[in-house]
């Protein structure tokens, strides 16, 4: 049962106990936000490097330091674990944690492959535990608002999404530009689209004009059901930095310019309308235009990780899936895998299966 | 021999005689620029609608009005004809004009198909006549300057080109967005790349989320020789208008923002350098960055058509191909045809043949 | 009585007869718009240069050409005259036209001095005739909308207005930058402020760092009643072109960026609120902030002069002052004169008198 | 002699000993940068609040904590003190420190009045000590570069400077907008102009439309020698944030847009040229335009305070005035005082005296 502490029947829900595994790059951010949250007691930090863990522990207050995951998972005061270790270790640690009855949130990517991810998802389901992917970007005020606008129907039906994420970037040693940058776009698309991102196929075109041994720029095309389309442009070689997503709807179109703090979101009441003449066999269409107002909603200032940590607690308490759950992480991985396959096949469209909890390439 | 007039041996080259065929939308622009040019005598206008032709003739000065193309082509004072009739008539009129010994400039598209275009190119070559495509955009000061920068090596080797041409546009009755907008991008790419635009293949992804019966947005991917890539995004449904092309080079990268009159071209001395350690089998790469100055060349103010008309005259006098010759028009058509084929095949890469004067899909 | 034509009692108001005086730079624009309007019959053009007048007459249809103002004013079919002659002639022609019982619209500036302007205003009032100043900018869709937003209270009380109109401009031979550019800003301020622009004083600071013999840049400061302030920056030497006006209100603040066609007007629901603690002798204030949405109203596409011409007709028919009437023209002149005086006095504030129909420096 | 440590005659200059006085808002930034510098030994921190000082001492390494300024100034290992206490205490502490033979850097404002500032300047001069004002903004890479461009003559003669610093800001309890924001602009102007900012007069116009009891927006006009002019617009009530300075020169004009990290500085080779016809009594001028290239220099990434701390050390070693010395601080104070006087006198120009080391209002 959630709440390791005093089952006092107070009005306020008892705090949940959480431990952070991994005190490297991302762990400190998680630890700081769990420590600051009213929903959580940060009870332990776990890292093979005890020195590093101890330094982190001192900076966030009184927290136990543990050197072994097994010891950590054996503790009763740990309701949940947050995993910020290298991606190759995610599968093993998550499976152990779930078997030990702990809720889990995992830094992205959820695992190294879609197959691993689906195993983790299945086990969490069997155990009745929350498995959440830390798609941090989804918890920024801008993306939260975009999700609301889409889900509330303000944009109408989604017709197309065009996302550009380019800058002068580090040529990563271990991954290509697709796996480095596109996870952000894909996790956001999965978050804002009702039902998640479920393309009918994936085509990816890339180039390595520097001879770096991997794609340094890529275009990802995702035909969606009902004739819509999503497209992602990622590039490490652009002299200018662009972070822009256009979400085109039948009613309104939203432009998110993440580098314009003065007007991050713009909702355009503009578009093309197609009125069909009835009764006519050839259904001649009359096109008209709307050139309405533009509206820029104000956004609150809030750290994304604080909202992520709250959602993790809420999903556990309310016994529901987290908004960026294991399925979401698995869907993103499945699309990246299909993208890599398409890259190797000169951009051929890789078909995706659409069963409810499995997303992946058609075998 | 060029120069229908007085072969007086004057220092100044005698003017060439030109006639404009078609007095509809584009013909008046051509007529006005030929009339204003010192290199040309505009001697006749030809249109089936004699009223329309007469009105145009009055507005540009003393010019004969002719109702039949055959009559026009029989005239001795006509060295060259400029054709601004509907695209389906281009092939017929151009073939007749070339057979009659006239130099020809044709409004884009050069013809309705690559096959027709290549016939026209072949005949012009046999006859020793200039066949030029009026790719007007190539004669704007911005594109002229980009060509110079590329050809002079200022950008280094071209690594990638990304072009975006989107706005809220009219859903055209007869063509899809690819054939409506992409010819501009393709003709510009053909113009600025040394040797012209010769992709190894063409992939096109499109969407018709409005149900208009044709693609209303499309992404065109063109792998180029040597690992470079070009990509074109055209869209009729964007609430914002963007006309931007990035030309990424090994030395510098150019950004052309055609809607920013205060800084249309920016040349960034920024990029990623990949230094290879010699002697090592695995050729480990060291990546470094350049973050140099940005430079925005001033551009002269000049009407593009005036420069086009001058280039037509110069190519005739100098007995050389025009900068946007029939081959260029044929290459653009071949790529558009391959794009349409790819659109129908879910974005499959259509391979292109690379023989010197034939560009088209591999049969 | 308005309506020189058929007094038939038709539902549709009979057209008014108008003549344009002056066929130089601005006259053709006026003539074209009167000719195109359903409210007017353009009956005559008047210019000393009969050739120039005749050419203009041909281009706008069947219109009489008259060489003498006296002949023109003697005609019965002329209800109103539009004057587009050099500024030094305005006073004489307007006074004659008013004495002849004609309504008058005058290209800005209304006259050469505030004294002349007030004479014209007084005579129009005596005669019961409309005297309108052609402050064209006020009839653009953007300014019309700003006026509505201010008058409807959307912005609340006006706290400040900051206007910048700078670019690389021609050093005019006859006027300084204040008289060249600031009339636009002042006429717009007069138009949008309820009751017109009635500053309590005028201070102007200028500079002539080029040694051109006149101010090439100037700052105009206008303290307004109730502690508000307006400020205008005009400059011929700026390498960048800016046309921006900020209208700060107690409820919302509007930014008009005339060079951004995609978002010309932005209404910010942001501001500083000052809540006063009552009962306290020192009236300590608590400051709070609003950071609300931004809204960009769509604007219709309409030529400003067409709207001006309609307003002229409407004011005559409705026997009311035009929106940019003679008083408006006189107020703008009075402020410019005070600005020139202040420029000569090292920026000393020149006090303005505030009687209802007289605006000018305190003698 | 500088260098409290080992006078070993090493090649490397011995480090100077410094103490920071004041551990509140700004002190920690100073302490951190002195601790990180190779030129300095941070030997002590001084604050009445010993707890606060101790916390700061722990975060920067082994540093003594001292509760009394007198004790601090008695130490031999302190060559210099950095003062970050409230402005009202600056004069007393600085005078004591100078009398104790210490070099001094003071957080801006240098003092509470120009009179105090000049006393401090005079004493430093008598004692042969460095008195530096911490005008931090002057040590940003952008301002450093602007100074170089001006001093190297790249812009030619300075014709005008227009600075805008507006945003939605806190209505400060103790100072008006002029004293809150304009010190930044004035210290930068003083830094970039050869010889410092020495206006012939100061005029200030302000407004308090909120009824806050102090100016919430102000315009400062500074006529400069030789007909040039500087103008500063500061505003707490603007819904948009602007940090822009235009430095207009006879050769080129620089625009500094501090909120555009992708192109902070732009140098425009554009302008108006005035060619005078010689020999003519009326010296008729011919105006022509240059529309040349634009150039955007790359800027290094460096923390401004690190550069400030280095300059403090360098000025001591090289026995020269610091770039932002006490005179600079005094000049800025003098102009602010004149601005306040002008505000109270409806914007009347307050004349400034121009003697070399005294800047202030003409008595």
Short mmCIF file of N, CA and C in Angstrom, two decimals, chain D residues 2-3 13-18 33-34 37-41 79-80 103-105 130 132 139 305-323:
data_model
loop_
_atom_site.label_atom_id
_atom_site.label_comp_id
_atom_site.label_asym_id
_atom_site.label_seq_id
_atom_site.Cartn_x
_atom_site.Cartn_y
_atom_site.Cartn_z
N UNK D 2 52.30 45.93 -4.20
CA UNK D 2 51.29 44.90 -4.40
C UNK D 2 51.87 43.52 -4.16
N UNK D 3 51.07 42.60 -3.76
CA UNK D 3 51.52 41.23 -3.54
C UNK D 3 51.91 41.03 -2.10
N UNK D 13 53.52 36.79 -11.61
CA UNK D 13 53.29 37.84 -10.61
C UNK D 13 52.67 37.21 -9.39
N UNK D 14 53.12 37.66 -8.21
CA UNK D 14 52.50 37.12 -6.99
C UNK D 14 51.05 37.56 -6.94
N UNK D 15 50.26 36.74 -6.31
CA UNK D 15 48.83 37.07 -6.20
C UNK D 15 48.63 38.23 -5.25
N UNK D 16 47.60 38.99 -5.51
CA UNK D 16 47.20 40.08 -4.62
C UNK D 16 46.17 39.54 -3.65
N UNK D 17 46.20 40.08 -2.42
CA UNK D 17 45.22 39.67 -1.43
C UNK D 17 44.01 40.58 -1.44
N UNK D 18 42.83 40.01 -1.44
CA UNK D 18 41.61 40.81 -1.50
C UNK D 18 40.62 40.33 -0.45
N UNK D 33 34.13 35.08 -7.88
CA UNK D 33 35.03 35.42 -8.97
C UNK D 33 36.45 35.72 -8.49
N UNK D 34 36.58 36.35 -7.33
CA UNK D 34 37.94 36.54 -6.80
C UNK D 34 38.57 35.19 -6.47
N UNK D 37 39.90 33.43 -9.56
CA UNK D 37 40.88 34.14 -10.38
C UNK D 37 42.30 33.74 -10.01
N UNK D 38 43.15 33.63 -11.00
CA UNK D 38 44.56 33.35 -10.75
C UNK D 38 45.32 34.56 -10.26
N UNK D 39 44.71 35.74 -10.37
CA UNK D 39 45.42 36.97 -9.99
C UNK D 39 45.22 37.31 -8.52
N UNK D 40 44.29 36.67 -7.88
CA UNK D 40 43.89 37.08 -6.53
C UNK D 40 43.93 35.93 -5.54
N UNK D 41 44.25 36.28 -4.30
CA UNK D 41 43.96 35.42 -3.15
C UNK D 41 42.83 36.05 -2.38
N UNK D 79 45.53 43.53 0.24
CA UNK D 79 45.97 44.61 -0.63
C UNK D 79 44.81 45.46 -1.12
N UNK D 80 43.66 44.82 -1.22
CA UNK D 80 42.52 45.50 -1.85
C UNK D 80 41.23 45.01 -1.22
N UNK D 103 43.66 49.37 -2.09
CA UNK D 103 42.94 49.61 -3.35
C UNK D 103 41.49 49.20 -3.14
N UNK D 104 40.61 49.86 -3.88
CA UNK D 104 39.19 49.63 -3.63
C UNK D 104 38.41 49.45 -4.94
N UNK D 105 37.54 48.45 -4.96
CA UNK D 105 36.51 48.39 -6.00
C UNK D 105 35.17 48.43 -5.28
N UNK D 130 44.28 52.61 -6.49
CA UNK D 130 43.24 52.38 -7.49
C UNK D 130 41.88 52.44 -6.82
N UNK D 132 38.11 51.81 -8.14
CA UNK D 132 37.41 51.30 -9.33
C UNK D 132 35.93 51.18 -9.02
N UNK D 139 31.90 44.95 -18.66
CA UNK D 139 32.84 43.83 -18.83
C UNK D 139 32.21 42.64 -19.54
N UNK D 305 31.97 39.42 -14.60
CA UNK D 305 32.67 39.71 -13.34
C UNK D 305 34.09 39.16 -13.35
N UNK D 306 34.31 38.06 -14.06
CA UNK D 306 35.67 37.53 -14.14
C UNK D 306 36.58 38.53 -14.83
N UNK D 307 36.06 39.16 -15.88
CA UNK D 307 36.87 40.16 -16.59
C UNK D 307 37.06 41.40 -15.73
N UNK D 308 36.04 41.75 -14.95
CA UNK D 308 36.14 42.93 -14.07
C UNK D 308 37.25 42.70 -13.04
N UNK D 309 37.26 41.54 -12.44
CA UNK D 309 38.22 41.18 -11.40
C UNK D 309 39.65 41.20 -11.97
N UNK D 310 39.79 40.74 -13.21
CA UNK D 310 41.10 40.78 -13.86
C UNK D 310 41.56 42.22 -14.10
N UNK D 311 40.61 43.05 -14.55
CA UNK D 311 40.97 44.45 -14.82
C UNK D 311 41.39 45.15 -13.52
N UNK D 312 40.74 44.80 -12.41
CA UNK D 312 41.11 45.39 -11.12
C UNK D 312 42.57 45.03 -10.79
N UNK D 313 42.90 43.77 -10.95
CA UNK D 313 44.27 43.35 -10.68
C UNK D 313 45.26 44.03 -11.62
N UNK D 314 44.91 44.06 -12.90
CA UNK D 314 45.82 44.63 -13.90
C UNK D 314 46.07 46.11 -13.62
N UNK D 315 45.03 46.84 -13.25
CA UNK D 315 45.20 48.27 -13.02
C UNK D 315 46.11 48.50 -11.81
N UNK D 316 46.03 47.65 -10.81
CA UNK D 316 46.91 47.79 -9.63
C UNK D 316 48.37 47.51 -10.02
N UNK D 317 48.56 46.40 -10.72
CA UNK D 317 49.93 46.03 -11.12
C UNK D 317 50.56 47.05 -12.04
N UNK D 318 49.75 47.53 -12.97
CA UNK D 318 50.29 48.44 -13.99
C UNK D 318 50.24 49.89 -13.52
N UNK D 319 49.83 50.10 -12.26
CA UNK D 319 49.79 51.44 -11.67
C UNK D 319 49.10 52.44 -12.60
N UNK D 320 47.93 52.05 -13.04
CA UNK D 320 47.14 52.92 -13.92
C UNK D 320 45.70 52.90 -13.44
N UNK D 321 44.94 53.84 -13.97
CA UNK D 321 43.52 53.86 -13.63
C UNK D 321 42.82 52.63 -14.21
N UNK D 322 41.86 52.12 -13.50
CA UNK D 322 41.04 51.05 -14.03
C UNK D 322 40.15 51.61 -15.14
N UNK D 323 39.69 50.71 -16.02
CA UNK D 323 38.86 51.19 -17.13
C UNK D 323 37.56 51.82 -16.61
#
